[in-house]
Every structure is written in C-alpha cells, then in structure tokens.
Amino acid sequence: MRQIKHPTIEQVELTDIMYALSDPTRLEIIMLLAQAGRKLTCGEINLNRPKSSMSHHFKILRSAGLVETLIEGTEHMNSLRLEEVESKYPGVLNAVIKAATKS
Amino acid sequence: MRQIKHPTIEQVELTDIMYALSDPTRLEIIMLLAQAGRKLTCGEINLNRPKSSMSHHFKILRSAGLVETLIEGTEHMNSLRLEEVESKYPGVLNAVIKAATKS
C-alpha cells in the first residue's frame, strides 16, 4: 500500500522541530494529538482551516519528525512521535506541549 | 541614555520563541550566552557572520523575549532572559539549550 515518507529520528533536526512549533495551527495539531494519546484521522483534527492549509501544516510537522501519518484504508491516521523525539531531545517536546496547553 | 526596547515577559509568545530558536545562528547565540552565564558584548559573540546578519538575528531574539541588549557606554551588552522565560514556560528554554549543546 502507498505510504507517506517520514524522516528517521536520526535525520530529525532541532531547528526543524522549533520551526514546526512556531505556528499556532501546528501547535494546536500537536496539542490535539498529545491530548488524544492515540492516532487521529484528519477529520478528528478539525480546526476550521482550509484543507490545503492543513495539508501544508501536516507536511511541515511530518518533515520535522513530529508527526507520523499512516494510510489505513481510506483514512490518514496521524500520531505524535513523542517518544522518539523525547529520546533524541529530552524534555523539549513535553515542555512545549505543557507551555502551549497553559497559554 | 538611549536604550533598545524589549517586550515584557507578559507580551512574549511561545510561537515567537519557537521561531527565534529555529535558526542555527540564533541557537548558537543562545548557547554562547547560556554557557557564559553573564552579559556578553557583540564582539564576544563572534560567529564569523556579517554584522548585518548578526543584527537581524539579535533583533529576532530580542523581539521573542529571549535576549536583552543594554547599551552601556559604547558597548551593547547582551544577556539571556532565561529566568523570566523559564518562569513563563517552565522547562522549554532549558531543554532546548541542553538539546542544542548535545547536537
């Protein structure tokens, strides 16, 4: 089955993660995935933004190594690569999620 | 004496901090200031980049609330607003500094 390409955790750069987290919509997606703690379809991540804009944001989140999107049947299932990112950059993503949840 | 304007910590936004930290040169400046643990002149933060480029990076770091630049005599003295940023967003800046130091 066709799948979307993702960087390995070794290819993930801190500056790309920071850039991916510098946009309010992308931060919201990250928070929704963190709160859910499971894979979410694109429909479940409904932020009332145009579909093209959401695709763009997901692309940046994937290329930064923050989100994995798997095609399962007709659905795109998105999950947070929290454990992998935490193992490479301890504390960064967890602290940002906490900070974003407060603000 | 003329001084440079800075945002108050209340005005600081998480997304602006993330954006400021998404550039390798700006991350290096942050690391140098964190390692020094004291005010540094622009001359002490020598990264072999053009002066105009460094000015641009410092402007972004200041507007994100990460760096304070005070004019003391003929010198620009730069310091990290680590405690203030940590009090608003606990763990974020410390984790990024640690992650950047390792990579």
XYZ file of C-alpha atoms in Angstrom:
206
model
C 0.000 0.000 0.000
C 1.186 3.545 -0.733
C 2.604 5.184 2.352
C 3.847 8.700 3.086
C 7.600 9.126 3.656
C 8.942 10.267 7.017
C 12.422 11.167 8.231
C 14.119 8.710 10.574
C 14.688 10.079 14.069
C 18.418 10.354 13.222
C 17.545 12.753 10.379
C 15.424 14.979 12.598
C 16.988 18.391 13.358
C 16.268 20.535 16.417
C 15.905 23.697 14.290
C 13.260 21.996 12.110
C 11.332 20.995 15.236
C 11.480 24.569 16.514
C 10.258 25.897 13.164
C 7.409 23.373 13.048
C 6.318 24.506 16.527
C 6.435 28.214 15.643
C 2.936 28.300 14.147
C -0.278 28.419 16.229
C -2.168 25.979 13.971
C 0.658 23.443 14.066
C 0.915 23.818 17.853
C -2.823 23.117 18.083
C -2.450 19.953 15.996
C 0.382 18.800 18.284
C -1.728 19.503 21.386
C -4.750 17.629 19.998
C -2.575 14.604 19.205
C -0.877 14.770 22.627
C -4.207 15.029 24.457
C -5.747 12.209 22.433
C -2.781 9.904 23.043
C -3.816 7.839 20.009
C -3.917 8.095 16.223
C -6.358 10.689 14.901
C -7.866 10.956 11.435
C -7.632 14.285 9.646
C -11.376 14.679 10.265
C -10.848 14.374 14.007
C -8.316 17.221 13.870
C -10.841 19.804 12.775
C -9.510 23.332 13.278
C -11.788 25.028 10.734
C -8.871 25.761 8.431
C -8.937 25.137 4.654
C -7.898 21.612 3.690
C -4.928 22.910 1.646
C -3.671 24.851 4.658
C -3.971 21.782 6.895
C -2.095 19.651 4.327
C 0.705 22.209 4.328
C 0.910 22.207 8.132
C 0.922 18.398 8.306
C 3.699 18.285 5.716
C 5.881 20.564 7.881
C 5.061 18.551 11.028
C 5.969 15.313 9.245
C 9.217 16.625 7.752
C 10.266 17.891 11.208
C 9.753 14.378 12.562
C 6.928 15.376 14.911
C 4.004 13.597 13.248
C 3.626 10.256 11.532
C 0.821 9.823 9.006
C -0.119 6.299 8.030
C -2.604 5.489 5.316
C -5.044 2.905 6.641
C -7.656 2.021 4.069
C -9.184 5.332 3.031
C -8.083 7.189 6.172
C -4.945 9.165 7.005
C -4.104 8.270 10.602
C -1.875 10.793 12.387
C 0.138 10.232 15.525
C 2.684 12.194 17.533
C 6.261 10.830 17.514
C 6.573 11.913 21.141
C 8.683 9.034 22.481
C 11.171 9.144 19.618
C 11.569 12.943 19.795
C 11.842 12.806 23.605
C 14.552 10.158 23.361
C 16.576 12.364 20.994
C 15.856 15.747 22.638
C 14.741 15.006 26.222
C 12.204 17.405 27.670
C 11.818 19.663 24.629
C 8.512 18.477 23.179
C 6.940 17.706 26.552
C 7.823 21.199 27.849
C 6.422 22.874 24.723
C 3.169 20.873 24.928
C 2.805 21.854 28.591
C 3.549 25.511 27.812
C 1.104 25.560 24.892
C -1.639 23.955 26.979
C -1.332 26.732 29.564
C -1.263 29.658 27.142
C 20.730 57.229 27.716
C 19.178 55.697 24.621
C 18.099 52.112 25.234
C 16.715 49.388 22.986
C 13.061 48.379 23.527
C 12.164 44.887 24.690
C 8.853 43.101 25.169
C 7.728 42.487 28.733
C 7.567 38.812 29.678
C 3.744 39.062 29.535
C 3.988 40.053 25.855
C 6.231 37.115 24.990
C 4.545 34.411 22.869
C 5.551 30.738 22.737
C 5.355 30.674 18.923
C 7.767 33.636 18.684
C 10.218 31.825 20.974
C 9.972 28.701 18.814
C 10.579 30.744 15.656
C 13.574 32.520 17.215
C 15.080 29.142 18.106
C 14.535 27.688 14.605
C 17.754 29.139 13.169
C 21.227 27.614 13.774
C 22.947 31.008 14.205
C 20.380 32.181 16.737
C 20.657 28.863 18.602
C 24.436 29.367 18.755
C 23.995 32.865 20.191
C 21.630 31.462 22.844
C 24.111 28.706 23.706
C 27.034 31.143 23.992
C 25.011 33.367 26.327
C 23.836 30.375 28.376
C 27.369 28.974 28.705
C 28.794 32.394 29.618
C 26.134 32.984 32.275
C 26.873 36.727 32.070
C 26.385 39.678 29.722
C 28.402 39.425 26.519
C 29.355 42.216 24.128
C 28.608 41.718 20.432
C 32.369 41.290 19.904
C 32.419 38.382 22.349
C 29.672 36.658 20.334
C 31.804 36.224 17.239
C 30.312 33.675 14.868
C 32.030 34.934 11.700
C 28.766 36.139 10.262
C 28.302 39.564 8.595
C 27.412 42.323 11.071
C 24.083 42.983 9.314
C 23.145 39.328 9.626
C 24.012 39.321 13.340
C 21.942 42.491 13.887
C 18.981 40.794 12.224
C 19.343 37.692 14.411
C 19.648 39.751 17.604
C 16.536 41.709 16.640
C 14.536 38.463 16.351
C 15.962 37.129 19.636
C 15.042 40.390 21.394
C 11.535 40.574 19.970
C 10.905 36.963 21.058
C 11.886 37.942 24.613
C 14.944 35.668 24.698
C 17.712 38.274 24.767
C 18.088 41.638 26.463
C 20.510 44.153 24.970
C 21.555 47.060 27.159
C 23.678 49.946 25.903
C 26.477 50.536 28.396
C 28.753 53.348 27.253
C 29.828 52.407 23.742
C 29.057 48.700 24.197
C 25.942 46.632 23.523
C 25.724 44.155 26.391
C 23.592 41.067 25.686
C 22.128 38.677 28.190
C 19.763 35.718 28.120
C 16.333 36.242 29.751
C 16.483 32.644 30.966
C 14.826 33.063 34.374
C 11.931 35.129 33.023
C 11.280 32.757 30.115
C 11.589 29.717 32.418
C 9.082 31.237 34.831
C 6.565 31.734 32.000
C 7.262 28.493 30.087
C 8.944 26.089 32.543
C 11.491 23.747 31.038
C 11.234 24.927 27.428
C 14.367 27.048 27.071
C 16.486 24.863 29.368
C 15.543 21.733 27.394
C 16.315 23.417 24.059
C 19.715 24.654 25.318
C 20.562 21.142 26.531
C 19.397 19.590 23.229
C 21.363 22.133 21.171
C 24.511 21.567 23.243
C 24.382 17.824 22.534
C 23.730 18.076 18.775
